[in-house]
mmCIF file with all atom_site columns, C-alpha atoms in Angstrom:
data_model
loop_
_atom_site.group_PDB
_atom_site.id
_atom_site.type_symbol
_atom_site.label_atom_id
_atom_site.label_alt_id
_atom_site.label_comp_id
_atom_site.label_asym_id
_atom_site.label_entity_id
_atom_site.label_seq_id
_atom_site.pdbx_PDB_ins_code
_atom_site.Cartn_x
_atom_site.Cartn_y
_atom_site.Cartn_z
_atom_site.occupancy
_atom_site.B_iso_or_equiv
_atom_site.pdbx_formal_charge
_atom_site.auth_seq_id
_atom_site.auth_comp_id
_atom_site.auth_asym_id
_atom_site.auth_atom_id
_atom_site.pdbx_PDB_model_num
ATOM 1   C CA . MET A 1 1   ? 22.057  -43.372  -38.433 1.00 72.00 ? 743 MET A CA 1
ATOM 2   C CA . VAL A 1 2   ? 20.562  -46.818  -37.829 1.00 77.00 ? 744 VAL A CA 1
ATOM 3   C CA . LEU A 1 3   ? 17.725  -45.335  -35.816 1.00 79.00 ? 745 LEU A CA 1
ATOM 4   C CA . ASP A 1 4   ? 16.969  -42.785  -38.540 1.00 82.00 ? 746 ASP A CA 1
ATOM 5   C CA . LEU A 1 5   ? 16.882  -45.443  -41.262 1.00 83.00 ? 747 LEU A CA 1
ATOM 6   C CA . THR A 1 6   ? 14.657  -47.658  -39.124 1.00 81.00 ? 748 THR A CA 1
ATOM 7   C CA . ARG A 1 7   ? 12.279  -44.798  -38.491 1.00 84.00 ? 749 ARG A CA 1
ATOM 8   C CA . GLU A 1 8   ? 12.083  -44.089  -42.224 1.00 86.00 ? 750 GLU A CA 1
ATOM 9   C CA . LEU A 1 9   ? 11.382  -47.751  -42.988 1.00 83.00 ? 751 LEU A CA 1
ATOM 10  C CA . GLU A 1 10  ? 8.641   -47.919  -40.377 1.00 83.00 ? 752 GLU A CA 1
ATOM 11  C CA . GLU A 1 11  ? 7.032   -44.790  -41.829 1.00 87.00 ? 753 GLU A CA 1
ATOM 12  C CA . GLU A 1 12  ? 7.149   -46.281  -45.329 1.00 87.00 ? 754 GLU A CA 1
ATOM 13  C CA . ILE A 1 13  ? 5.568   -49.499  -44.035 1.00 85.00 ? 755 ILE A CA 1
ATOM 14  C CA . GLU A 1 14  ? 2.738   -47.531  -42.420 1.00 86.00 ? 756 GLU A CA 1
ATOM 15  C CA . LYS A 1 15  ? 2.081   -45.723  -45.711 1.00 87.00 ? 757 LYS A CA 1
ATOM 16  C CA . LEU A 1 16  ? 1.619   -48.957  -47.665 1.00 87.00 ? 758 LEU A CA 1
ATOM 17  C CA . ASN A 1 17  ? -1.853  -49.123  -49.194 1.00 89.00 ? 759 ASN A CA 1
ATOM 18  C CA . PRO A 1 18  ? -3.845  -52.366  -49.138 1.00 88.00 ? 760 PRO A CA 1
ATOM 19  C CA . THR A 1 19  ? -3.908  -54.311  -52.384 1.00 89.00 ? 761 THR A CA 1
ATOM 20  C CA . ALA A 1 20  ? -7.211  -55.380  -53.916 1.00 88.00 ? 762 ALA A CA 1
ATOM 21  C CA . VAL A 1 21  ? -7.327  -58.493  -56.092 1.00 88.00 ? 763 VAL A CA 1
ATOM 22  C CA . GLY A 1 22  ? -10.927 -58.923  -57.114 1.00 86.00 ? 764 GLY A CA 1
ATOM 23  C CA . ASP A 1 23  ? -12.909 -59.362  -53.926 1.00 88.00 ? 765 ASP A CA 1
ATOM 24  C CA . VAL A 1 24  ? -9.740  -60.057  -51.918 1.00 90.00 ? 766 VAL A CA 1
ATOM 25  C CA . HIS A 1 25  ? -8.146  -57.184  -50.007 1.00 87.00 ? 767 HIS A CA 1
ATOM 26  C CA . ILE A 1 26  ? -4.562  -57.641  -48.808 1.00 89.00 ? 768 ILE A CA 1
ATOM 27  C CA . SER A 1 27  ? -3.188  -55.463  -46.018 1.00 88.00 ? 769 SER A CA 1
ATOM 28  C CA . TYR A 1 28  ? 0.423   -55.460  -44.891 1.00 85.00 ? 770 TYR A CA 1
ATOM 29  C CA . ASN A 1 29  ? 1.897   -55.941  -41.429 1.00 84.00 ? 771 ASN A CA 1
ATOM 30  C CA . MET A 1 30  ? 5.641   -56.087  -41.957 1.00 84.00 ? 772 MET A CA 1
ATOM 31  C CA . LYS A 1 31  ? 8.215   -56.679  -39.206 1.00 82.00 ? 773 LYS A CA 1
ATOM 32  C CA . MET A 1 32  ? 11.988  -56.330  -39.372 1.00 81.00 ? 774 MET A CA 1
ATOM 33  C CA . THR A 1 33  ? 12.763  -59.796  -38.054 1.00 79.00 ? 775 THR A CA 1
ATOM 34  C CA . MET A 1 34  ? 15.574  -60.628  -40.498 1.00 80.00 ? 776 MET A CA 1
ATOM 35  C CA . ILE A 1 35  ? 17.999  -57.918  -39.470 1.00 80.00 ? 777 ILE A CA 1
ATOM 36  C CA . ASP A 1 36  ? 21.520  -58.455  -38.186 1.00 80.00 ? 778 ASP A CA 1
ATOM 37  C CA . GLY A 1 37  ? 22.168  -58.980  -34.471 1.00 79.00 ? 779 GLY A CA 1
ATOM 38  C CA . LYS A 1 38  ? 24.296  -55.836  -34.284 1.00 82.00 ? 780 LYS A CA 1
ATOM 39  C CA . ILE A 1 39  ? 21.442  -53.819  -35.742 1.00 83.00 ? 781 ILE A CA 1
ATOM 40  C CA . CYS A 1 40  ? 19.107  -55.315  -33.129 1.00 83.00 ? 782 CYS A CA 1
ATOM 41  C CA . ASN A 1 41  ? 21.509  -54.272  -30.397 1.00 84.00 ? 783 ASN A CA 1
ATOM 42  C CA . ALA A 1 42  ? 21.675  -50.748  -31.768 1.00 85.00 ? 784 ALA A CA 1
ATOM 43  C CA . LEU A 1 43  ? 17.887  -50.445  -32.014 1.00 85.00 ? 785 LEU A CA 1
ATOM 44  C CA . THR A 1 44  ? 17.310  -51.834  -28.519 1.00 86.00 ? 786 THR A CA 1
ATOM 45  C CA . ALA A 1 45  ? 20.184  -49.943  -26.842 1.00 85.00 ? 787 ALA A CA 1
ATOM 46  C CA . ASN A 1 46  ? 21.884  -53.215  -25.961 1.00 85.00 ? 788 ASN A CA 1
ATOM 47  C CA . ASN A 1 47  ? 25.588  -52.771  -25.262 1.00 84.00 ? 789 ASN A CA 1
ATOM 48  C CA . SER A 1 48  ? 26.689  -56.402  -25.520 1.00 83.00 ? 790 SER A CA 1
ATOM 49  C CA . THR A 1 49  ? 26.181  -59.164  -28.065 1.00 80.00 ? 791 THR A CA 1
ATOM 50  C CA . GLN A 1 50  ? 26.305  -61.615  -25.143 1.00 80.00 ? 792 GLN A CA 1
ATOM 51  C CA . THR A 1 51  ? 23.196  -60.075  -23.597 1.00 84.00 ? 793 THR A CA 1
ATOM 52  C CA . CYS A 1 52  ? 19.667  -60.845  -24.743 1.00 85.00 ? 794 CYS A CA 1
ATOM 53  C CA . TYR A 1 53  ? 18.311  -57.671  -26.319 1.00 84.00 ? 795 TYR A CA 1
ATOM 54  C CA . ILE A 1 54  ? 14.736  -58.570  -25.354 1.00 84.00 ? 796 ILE A CA 1
ATOM 55  C CA . CYS A 1 55  ? 15.082  -59.222  -21.611 1.00 85.00 ? 797 CYS A CA 1
ATOM 56  C CA . LYS A 1 56  ? 18.670  -57.967  -20.998 1.00 84.00 ? 798 LYS A CA 1
ATOM 57  C CA . THR A 1 57  ? 19.689  -61.279  -19.440 1.00 82.00 ? 799 THR A CA 1
ATOM 58  C CA . ARG A 1 58  ? 23.414  -62.015  -19.389 1.00 80.00 ? 800 ARG A CA 1
ATOM 59  C CA . PRO A 1 59  ? 24.880  -65.519  -19.858 1.00 73.00 ? 801 PRO A CA 1
ATOM 60  C CA . SER A 1 60  ? 25.807  -65.643  -16.152 1.00 74.00 ? 802 SER A CA 1
ATOM 61  C CA . GLN A 1 61  ? 22.111  -65.241  -15.309 1.00 77.00 ? 803 GLN A CA 1
ATOM 62  C CA . MET A 1 62  ? 20.813  -67.938  -17.648 1.00 70.00 ? 804 MET A CA 1
ATOM 63  C CA . ASN A 1 63  ? 20.838  -70.650  -14.978 1.00 66.00 ? 805 ASN A CA 1
ATOM 64  C CA . GLU A 1 64  ? 18.723  -68.638  -12.567 1.00 66.00 ? 806 GLU A CA 1
ATOM 65  C CA . GLN A 1 65  ? 15.250  -70.162  -12.402 1.00 58.00 ? 807 GLN A CA 1
ATOM 66  C CA . HIS A 1 66  ? 13.576  -66.921  -11.392 1.00 62.00 ? 808 HIS A CA 1
ATOM 67  C CA . SER A 1 67  ? 14.963  -63.904  -13.205 1.00 64.00 ? 809 SER A CA 1
ATOM 68  C CA . ASN A 1 68  ? 13.860  -60.368  -12.413 1.00 73.00 ? 810 ASN A CA 1
ATOM 69  C CA . ASN A 1 69  ? 14.458  -59.311  -16.006 1.00 78.00 ? 811 ASN A CA 1
ATOM 70  C CA . GLU A 1 70  ? 11.175  -58.783  -17.796 1.00 83.00 ? 812 GLU A CA 1
ATOM 71  C CA . ALA A 1 71  ? 10.929  -59.128  -21.550 1.00 82.00 ? 813 ALA A CA 1
ATOM 72  C CA . ASN A 1 72  ? 10.269  -55.951  -23.485 1.00 85.00 ? 814 ASN A CA 1
ATOM 73  C CA . GLU A 1 73  ? 7.465   -57.083  -25.776 1.00 86.00 ? 815 GLU A CA 1
ATOM 74  C CA . GLY A 1 74  ? 8.030   -54.067  -27.991 1.00 84.00 ? 816 GLY A CA 1
ATOM 75  C CA . TYR A 1 75  ? 11.275  -55.678  -29.153 1.00 85.00 ? 817 TYR A CA 1
ATOM 76  C CA . TYR A 1 76  ? 9.540   -58.809  -30.456 1.00 83.00 ? 818 TYR A CA 1
ATOM 77  C CA . LYS A 1 77  ? 9.119   -57.019  -33.770 1.00 82.00 ? 819 LYS A CA 1
ATOM 78  C CA . TYR A 1 78  ? 12.863  -57.461  -34.356 1.00 82.00 ? 820 TYR A CA 1
ATOM 79  C CA . GLY A 1 79  ? 12.648  -61.231  -33.971 1.00 80.00 ? 821 GLY A CA 1
ATOM 80  C CA . LEU A 1 80  ? 13.301  -63.502  -31.013 1.00 77.00 ? 822 LEU A CA 1
ATOM 81  C CA . SER A 1 81  ? 16.804  -63.487  -29.577 1.00 75.00 ? 823 SER A CA 1
ATOM 82  C CA . PRO A 1 82  ? 18.553  -66.840  -30.198 1.00 76.00 ? 824 PRO A CA 1
ATOM 83  C CA . LEU A 1 83  ? 20.861  -66.323  -27.206 1.00 75.00 ? 825 LEU A CA 1
ATOM 84  C CA . HIS A 1 84  ? 18.765  -68.370  -24.763 1.00 73.00 ? 826 HIS A CA 1
ATOM 85  C CA . ALA A 1 85  ? 18.334  -71.264  -27.181 1.00 75.00 ? 827 ALA A CA 1
ATOM 86  C CA . ARG A 1 86  ? 22.009  -71.232  -28.154 1.00 77.00 ? 828 ARG A CA 1
ATOM 87  C CA . ILE A 1 87  ? 23.219  -71.343  -24.542 1.00 76.00 ? 829 ILE A CA 1
ATOM 88  C CA . ARG A 1 88  ? 20.731  -74.059  -23.602 1.00 74.00 ? 830 ARG A CA 1
ATOM 89  C CA . PHE A 1 89  ? 21.702  -76.105  -26.656 1.00 79.00 ? 831 PHE A CA 1
ATOM 90  C CA . MET A 1 90  ? 25.425  -75.848  -25.871 1.00 79.00 ? 832 MET A CA 1
ATOM 91  C CA . GLU A 1 91  ? 24.689  -76.785  -22.248 1.00 77.00 ? 833 GLU A CA 1
ATOM 92  C CA . TRP A 1 92  ? 22.731  -79.826  -23.434 1.00 78.00 ? 834 TRP A CA 1
ATOM 93  C CA . LEU A 1 93  ? 25.515  -80.750  -25.858 1.00 79.00 ? 835 LEU A CA 1
ATOM 94  C CA . LEU A 1 94  ? 28.092  -80.521  -23.075 1.00 75.00 ? 836 LEU A CA 1
ATOM 95  C CA . ASN A 1 95  ? 26.013  -82.723  -20.781 1.00 73.00 ? 837 ASN A CA 1
ATOM 96  C CA . LEU A 1 96  ? 25.539  -85.184  -23.623 1.00 73.00 ? 838 LEU A CA 1
ATOM 97  C CA . SER A 1 97  ? 29.284  -85.375  -24.213 1.00 68.00 ? 839 SER A CA 1
ATOM 98  C CA . PHE A 1 98  ? 29.849  -86.207  -20.541 1.00 65.00 ? 840 PHE A CA 1
ATOM 99  C CA . SER A 1 99  ? 27.325  -89.041  -20.754 1.00 64.00 ? 841 SER A CA 1
ATOM 100 C CA . ILE A 1 100 ? 29.306  -90.866  -23.444 1.00 62.00 ? 842 ILE A CA 1
ATOM 101 C CA . PRO A 1 101 ? 30.632  -94.099  -21.894 1.00 61.00 ? 843 PRO A CA 1
ATOM 102 C CA . TRP A 1 102 ? 34.313  -93.154  -21.893 1.00 58.00 ? 844 TRP A CA 1
ATOM 103 C CA . ARG A 1 103 ? 34.844  -95.026  -18.632 1.00 60.00 ? 845 ARG A CA 1
ATOM 104 C CA . LYS A 1 104 ? 34.078  -98.347  -20.316 1.00 65.00 ? 846 LYS A CA 1
ATOM 105 C CA . GLU A 1 105 ? 36.595  -97.656  -23.078 1.00 68.00 ? 847 GLU A CA 1
ATOM 106 C CA . ASP A 1 106 ? 39.129  -96.552  -20.472 1.00 66.00 ? 848 ASP A CA 1
ATOM 107 C CA . GLN A 1 107 ? 38.765  -99.857  -18.623 1.00 73.00 ? 849 GLN A CA 1
ATOM 108 C CA . GLU A 1 108 ? 39.077  -101.820 -21.863 1.00 77.00 ? 850 GLU A CA 1
ATOM 109 C CA . LEU A 1 109 ? 42.291  -99.971  -22.748 1.00 73.00 ? 851 LEU A CA 1
ATOM 110 C CA . GLU A 1 110 ? 43.749  -100.612 -19.296 1.00 75.00 ? 852 GLU A CA 1
ATOM 111 C CA . GLU A 1 111 ? 42.930  -104.305 -19.604 1.00 80.00 ? 853 GLU A CA 1
ATOM 112 C CA . GLU A 1 112 ? 44.629  -104.446 -23.001 1.00 81.00 ? 854 GLU A CA 1
ATOM 113 C CA . ILE A 1 113 ? 47.708  -102.719 -21.571 1.00 76.00 ? 855 ILE A CA 1
ATOM 114 C CA . GLU A 1 114 ? 47.858  -105.215 -18.695 1.00 79.00 ? 856 GLU A CA 1
ATOM 115 C CA . LYS A 1 115 ? 47.708  -108.102 -21.173 1.00 81.00 ? 857 LYS A CA 1
ATOM 116 C CA . LEU A 1 116 ? 50.776  -106.878 -23.067 1.00 79.00 ? 858 LEU A CA 1
ATOM 117 C CA . ASN A 1 117 ? 53.531  -109.472 -22.870 1.00 81.00 ? 859 ASN A CA 1
ATOM 118 C CA . PRO A 1 118 ? 57.109  -108.385 -22.123 1.00 81.00 ? 860 PRO A CA 1
ATOM 119 C CA . THR A 1 119 ? 59.420  -108.231 -25.111 1.00 81.00 ? 861 THR A CA 1
ATOM 120 C CA . ALA A 1 120 ? 62.736  -110.061 -25.036 1.00 79.00 ? 862 ALA A CA 1
ATOM 121 C CA . VAL A 1 121 ? 65.652  -108.668 -27.046 1.00 79.00 ? 863 VAL A CA 1
ATOM 122 C CA . GLY A 1 122 ? 68.560  -110.959 -26.363 1.00 79.00 ? 864 GLY A CA 1
ATOM 123 C CA . ASP A 1 123 ? 69.174  -110.850 -22.628 1.00 82.00 ? 865 ASP A CA 1
ATOM 124 C CA . VAL A 1 124 ? 67.087  -107.681 -22.269 1.00 83.00 ? 866 VAL A CA 1
ATOM 125 C CA . HIS A 1 125 ? 63.453  -108.019 -21.209 1.00 80.00 ? 867 HIS A CA 1
ATOM 126 C CA . ILE A 1 126 ? 61.192  -105.028 -21.792 1.00 81.00 ? 868 ILE A CA 1
ATOM 127 C CA . SER A 1 127 ? 57.959  -104.676 -19.834 1.00 80.00 ? 869 SER A CA 1
ATOM 128 C CA . TYR A 1 128 ? 55.353  -102.007 -20.510 1.00 74.00 ? 870 TYR A CA 1
ATOM 129 C CA . ASN A 1 129 ? 53.891  -99.437  -18.149 1.00 74.00 ? 871 ASN A CA 1
ATOM 130 C CA . MET A 1 130 ? 51.752  -97.239  -20.357 1.00 72.00 ? 872 MET A CA 1
ATOM 131 C CA . LYS A 1 131 ? 49.772  -94.228  -19.149 1.00 71.00 ? 873 LYS A CA 1
ATOM 132 C CA . MET A 1 132 ? 47.185  -92.229  -21.083 1.00 69.00 ? 874 MET A CA 1
ATOM 133 C CA . THR A 1 133 ? 48.756  -88.825  -20.492 1.00 68.00 ? 875 THR A CA 1
ATOM 134 C CA . MET A 1 134 ? 48.288  -87.493  -24.029 1.00 67.00 ? 876 MET A CA 1
ATOM 135 C CA . ILE A 1 135 ? 44.498  -87.569  -24.144 1.00 72.00 ? 877 ILE A CA 1
ATOM 136 C CA . ASP A 1 136 ? 42.247  -84.595  -24.757 1.00 73.00 ? 878 ASP A CA 1
ATOM 137 C CA . GLY A 1 137 ? 41.066  -82.453  -21.843 1.00 75.00 ? 879 GLY A CA 1
ATOM 138 C CA . LYS A 1 138 ? 37.424  -83.280  -22.560 1.00 76.00 ? 880 LYS A CA 1
ATOM 139 C CA . ILE A 1 139 ? 38.223  -86.975  -22.350 1.00 77.00 ? 881 ILE A CA 1
ATOM 140 C CA . CYS A 1 140 ? 39.967  -86.358  -19.016 1.00 78.00 ? 882 CYS A CA 1
ATOM 141 C CA . ASN A 1 141 ? 36.864  -84.605  -17.730 1.00 80.00 ? 883 ASN A CA 1
ATOM 142 C CA . ALA A 1 142 ? 34.625  -87.462  -18.853 1.00 79.00 ? 884 ALA A CA 1
ATOM 143 C CA . VAL A 1 143 ? 36.840  -90.164  -17.325 1.00 79.00 ? 885 VAL A CA 1
ATOM 144 C CA . THR A 1 144 ? 37.250  -88.289  -14.028 1.00 83.00 ? 886 THR A CA 1
ATOM 145 C CA . ALA A 1 145 ? 33.566  -87.250  -13.808 1.00 80.00 ? 887 ALA A CA 1
ATOM 146 C CA . ASN A 1 146 ? 34.510  -83.574  -13.969 1.00 82.00 ? 888 ASN A CA 1
ATOM 147 C CA . ASN A 1 147 ? 31.602  -81.421  -15.117 1.00 80.00 ? 889 ASN A CA 1
ATOM 148 C CA . SER A 1 148 ? 33.507  -78.260  -16.016 1.00 79.00 ? 890 SER A CA 1
ATOM 149 C CA . THR A 1 149 ? 36.537  -77.499  -18.155 1.00 77.00 ? 891 THR A CA 1
ATOM 150 C CA . GLN A 1 150 ? 37.262  -74.642  -15.729 1.00 78.00 ? 892 GLN A CA 1
ATOM 151 C CA . THR A 1 151 ? 37.747  -77.065  -12.840 1.00 82.00 ? 893 THR A CA 1
ATOM 152 C CA . CYS A 1 152 ? 40.910  -79.061  -12.198 1.00 84.00 ? 894 CYS A CA 1
ATOM 153 C CA . TYR A 1 153 ? 40.048  -82.707  -12.814 1.00 82.00 ? 895 TYR A CA 1
ATOM 154 C CA . ILE A 1 154 ? 42.645  -83.876  -10.284 1.00 82.00 ? 896 ILE A CA 1
ATOM 155 C CA . CYS A 1 155 ? 41.720  -81.834  -7.207  1.00 84.00 ? 897 CYS A CA 1
ATOM 156 C CA . LYS A 1 156 ? 38.348  -80.347  -8.316  1.00 83.00 ? 898 LYS A CA 1
ATOM 157 C CA . THR A 1 157 ? 39.552  -76.819  -7.573  1.00 82.00 ? 899 THR A CA 1
ATOM 158 C CA . ARG A 1 158 ? 37.686  -74.023  -9.333  1.00 79.00 ? 900 ARG A CA 1
ATOM 159 C CA . PRO A 1 159 ? 39.388  -70.824  -10.580 1.00 73.00 ? 901 PRO A CA 1
ATOM 160 C CA . SER A 1 160 ? 37.725  -68.838  -7.781  1.00 74.00 ? 902 SER A CA 1
ATOM 161 C CA . GLN A 1 161 ? 39.523  -71.069  -5.258  1.00 77.00 ? 903 GLN A CA 1
ATOM 162 C CA . MET A 1 162 ? 42.979  -70.796  -6.816  1.00 70.00 ? 904 MET A CA 1
ATOM 163 C CA . ASN A 1 163 ? 44.049  -67.870  -4.616  1.00 67.00 ? 905 ASN A CA 1
ATOM 164 C CA . GLU A 1 164 ? 43.173  -69.657  -1.389  1.00 67.00 ? 906 GLU A CA 1
ATOM 165 C CA . GLN A 1 165 ? 46.377  -70.618  0.407   1.00 59.00 ? 907 GLN A CA 1
ATOM 166 C CA . HIS A 1 166 ? 44.825  -73.573  2.184   1.00 62.00 ? 908 HIS A CA 1
ATOM 167 C CA . SER A 1 167 ? 42.411  -75.511  0.041   1.00 63.00 ? 909 SER A CA 1
ATOM 168 C CA . ASN A 1 168 ? 40.389  -78.412  1.383   1.00 72.00 ? 910 ASN A CA 1
ATOM 169 C CA . ASN A 1 169 ? 40.407  -80.100  -2.010  1.00 78.00 ? 911 ASN A CA 1
ATOM 170 C CA . GLU A 1 170 ? 42.679  -83.120  -1.971  1.00 82.00 ? 912 GLU A CA 1
ATOM 171 C CA . ALA A 1 171 ? 44.260  -84.385  -5.160  1.00 81.00 ? 913 ALA A CA 1
ATOM 172 C CA . ASN A 1 172 ? 43.069  -87.748  -6.397  1.00 84.00 ? 914 ASN A CA 1
ATOM 173 C CA . GLU A 1 173 ? 46.373  -89.475  -7.104  1.00 83.00 ? 915 GLU A CA 1
ATOM 174 C CA . GLY A 1 174 ? 44.586  -92.066  -9.193  1.00 81.00 ? 916 GLY A CA 1
ATOM 175 C CA . TYR A 1 175 ? 44.017  -89.381  -11.830 1.00 83.00 ? 917 TYR A CA 1
ATOM 176 C CA . TYR A 1 176 ? 47.729  -88.658  -12.261 1.00 80.00 ? 918 TYR A CA 1
ATOM 177 C CA . LYS A 1 177 ? 47.797  -91.392  -14.891 1.00 79.00 ? 919 LYS A CA 1
ATOM 178 C CA . TYR A 1 178 ? 45.890  -89.051  -17.223 1.00 79.00 ? 920 TYR A CA 1
ATOM 179 C CA . GLY A 1 179 ? 48.544  -86.358  -16.950 1.00 77.00 ? 921 GLY A CA 1
ATOM 180 C CA . LEU A 1 180 ? 48.788  -83.270  -14.767 1.00 75.00 ? 922 LEU A CA 1
ATOM 181 C CA . SER A 1 181 ? 46.075  -80.669  -15.195 1.00 74.00 ? 923 SER A CA 1
ATOM 182 C CA . PRO A 1 182 ? 47.497  -77.463  -16.743 1.00 74.00 ? 924 PRO A CA 1
ATOM 183 C CA . LEU A 1 183 ? 44.757  -75.359  -15.156 1.00 75.00 ? 925 LEU A CA 1
ATOM 184 C CA . HIS A 1 184 ? 46.794  -74.264  -12.126 1.00 72.00 ? 926 HIS A CA 1
ATOM 185 C CA . ALA A 1 185 ? 49.847  -73.350  -14.186 1.00 74.00 ? 927 ALA A CA 1
ATOM 186 C CA . ARG A 1 186 ? 47.769  -71.516  -16.785 1.00 76.00 ? 928 ARG A CA 1
ATOM 187 C CA . ILE A 1 187 ? 45.968  -69.395  -14.206 1.00 74.00 ? 929 ILE A CA 1
ATOM 188 C CA . ARG A 1 188 ? 49.204  -68.606  -12.359 1.00 73.00 ? 930 ARG A CA 1
ATOM 189 C CA . PHE A 1 189 ? 50.910  -67.682  -15.633 1.00 79.00 ? 931 PHE A CA 1
ATOM 190 C CA . MET A 1 190 ? 48.062  -65.367  -16.664 1.00 79.00 ? 932 MET A CA 1
ATOM 191 C CA . GLU A 1 191 ? 48.142  -63.796  -13.198 1.00 78.00 ? 933 GLU A CA 1
ATOM 192 C CA . TRP A 1 192 ? 51.895  -63.204  -13.530 1.00 80.00 ? 934 TRP A CA 1
ATOM 193 C CA . LEU A 1 193 ? 51.407  -61.798  -17.032 1.00 82.00 ? 935 LEU A CA 1
ATOM 194 C CA . LEU A 1 194 ? 48.738  -59.425  -15.758 1.00 81.00 ? 936 LEU A CA 1
ATOM 195 C CA . ASN A 1 195 ? 50.977  -58.215  -12.931 1.00 79.00 ? 937 ASN A CA 1
ATOM 196 C CA . LEU A 1 196 ? 53.813  -57.758  -15.405 1.00 79.00 ? 938 LEU A CA 1
ATOM 197 C CA . SER A 1 197 ? 51.625  -55.669  -17.701 1.00 77.00 ? 939 SER A CA 1
ATOM 198 C CA . PHE A 1 198 ? 50.765  -53.346  -14.804 1.00 76.00 ? 940 PHE A CA 1
ATOM 199 C CA . SER A 1 199 ? 54.453  -52.811  -14.058 1.00 75.00 ? 941 SER A CA 1
ATOM 200 C CA . ILE A 1 200 ? 55.286  -51.591  -17.586 1.00 71.00 ? 942 ILE A CA 1
ATOM 201 C CA . PRO A 1 201 ? 55.721  -47.783  -17.585 1.00 70.00 ? 943 PRO A CA 1
ATOM 202 C CA . TRP A 1 202 ? 53.100  -46.990  -20.224 1.00 60.00 ? 944 TRP A CA 1
ATOM 203 C CA . ARG A 1 203 ? 52.889  -43.302  -19.353 1.00 54.00 ? 945 ARG A CA 1
ATOM 204 C CA . GLU A 1 204 ? 56.535  -42.733  -20.180 1.00 52.00 ? 946 GLU A CA 1
#
């Protein structure tokens, strides 16, 4: 249906007659560049909204310097795909967030904690040993120089390495003060949930 409507619109555009205003003649060259992304995908036979409909590049291929995917210039008439720009912008934004000087603030907080004087309540003396275990995951990544939210900030293990029985990545015990990374538990739980779903007798 979308293809039929597009074909009809293109035929109507071709039939437009030039307009004459005095000695000025105006001809029309109209392009459908303001259409919805789903319509673009339908017109270009693109099966995924996460794939560029012009060059068919997937997000996992965006970091490749030399891509074998050639742009189909015939699809330029539907407008340029914002996928490349959006991914690059989010990548830049992520790198910018990691460059924020969280380490300096972390050191200042630790110095303030060390300067806390013990509190005396009668014969009871209370000293403080405070740890920043309730901070956001992004802050943990910035403080521990971890470049990916999909990597454990304590042992630097990636999800692809989780199934390895013997990992060479050693935990940095100095990072325990920021709380334990939930990445291992989350991946193991999702793995267990997936195995459980396969054991359910759906056919019955």
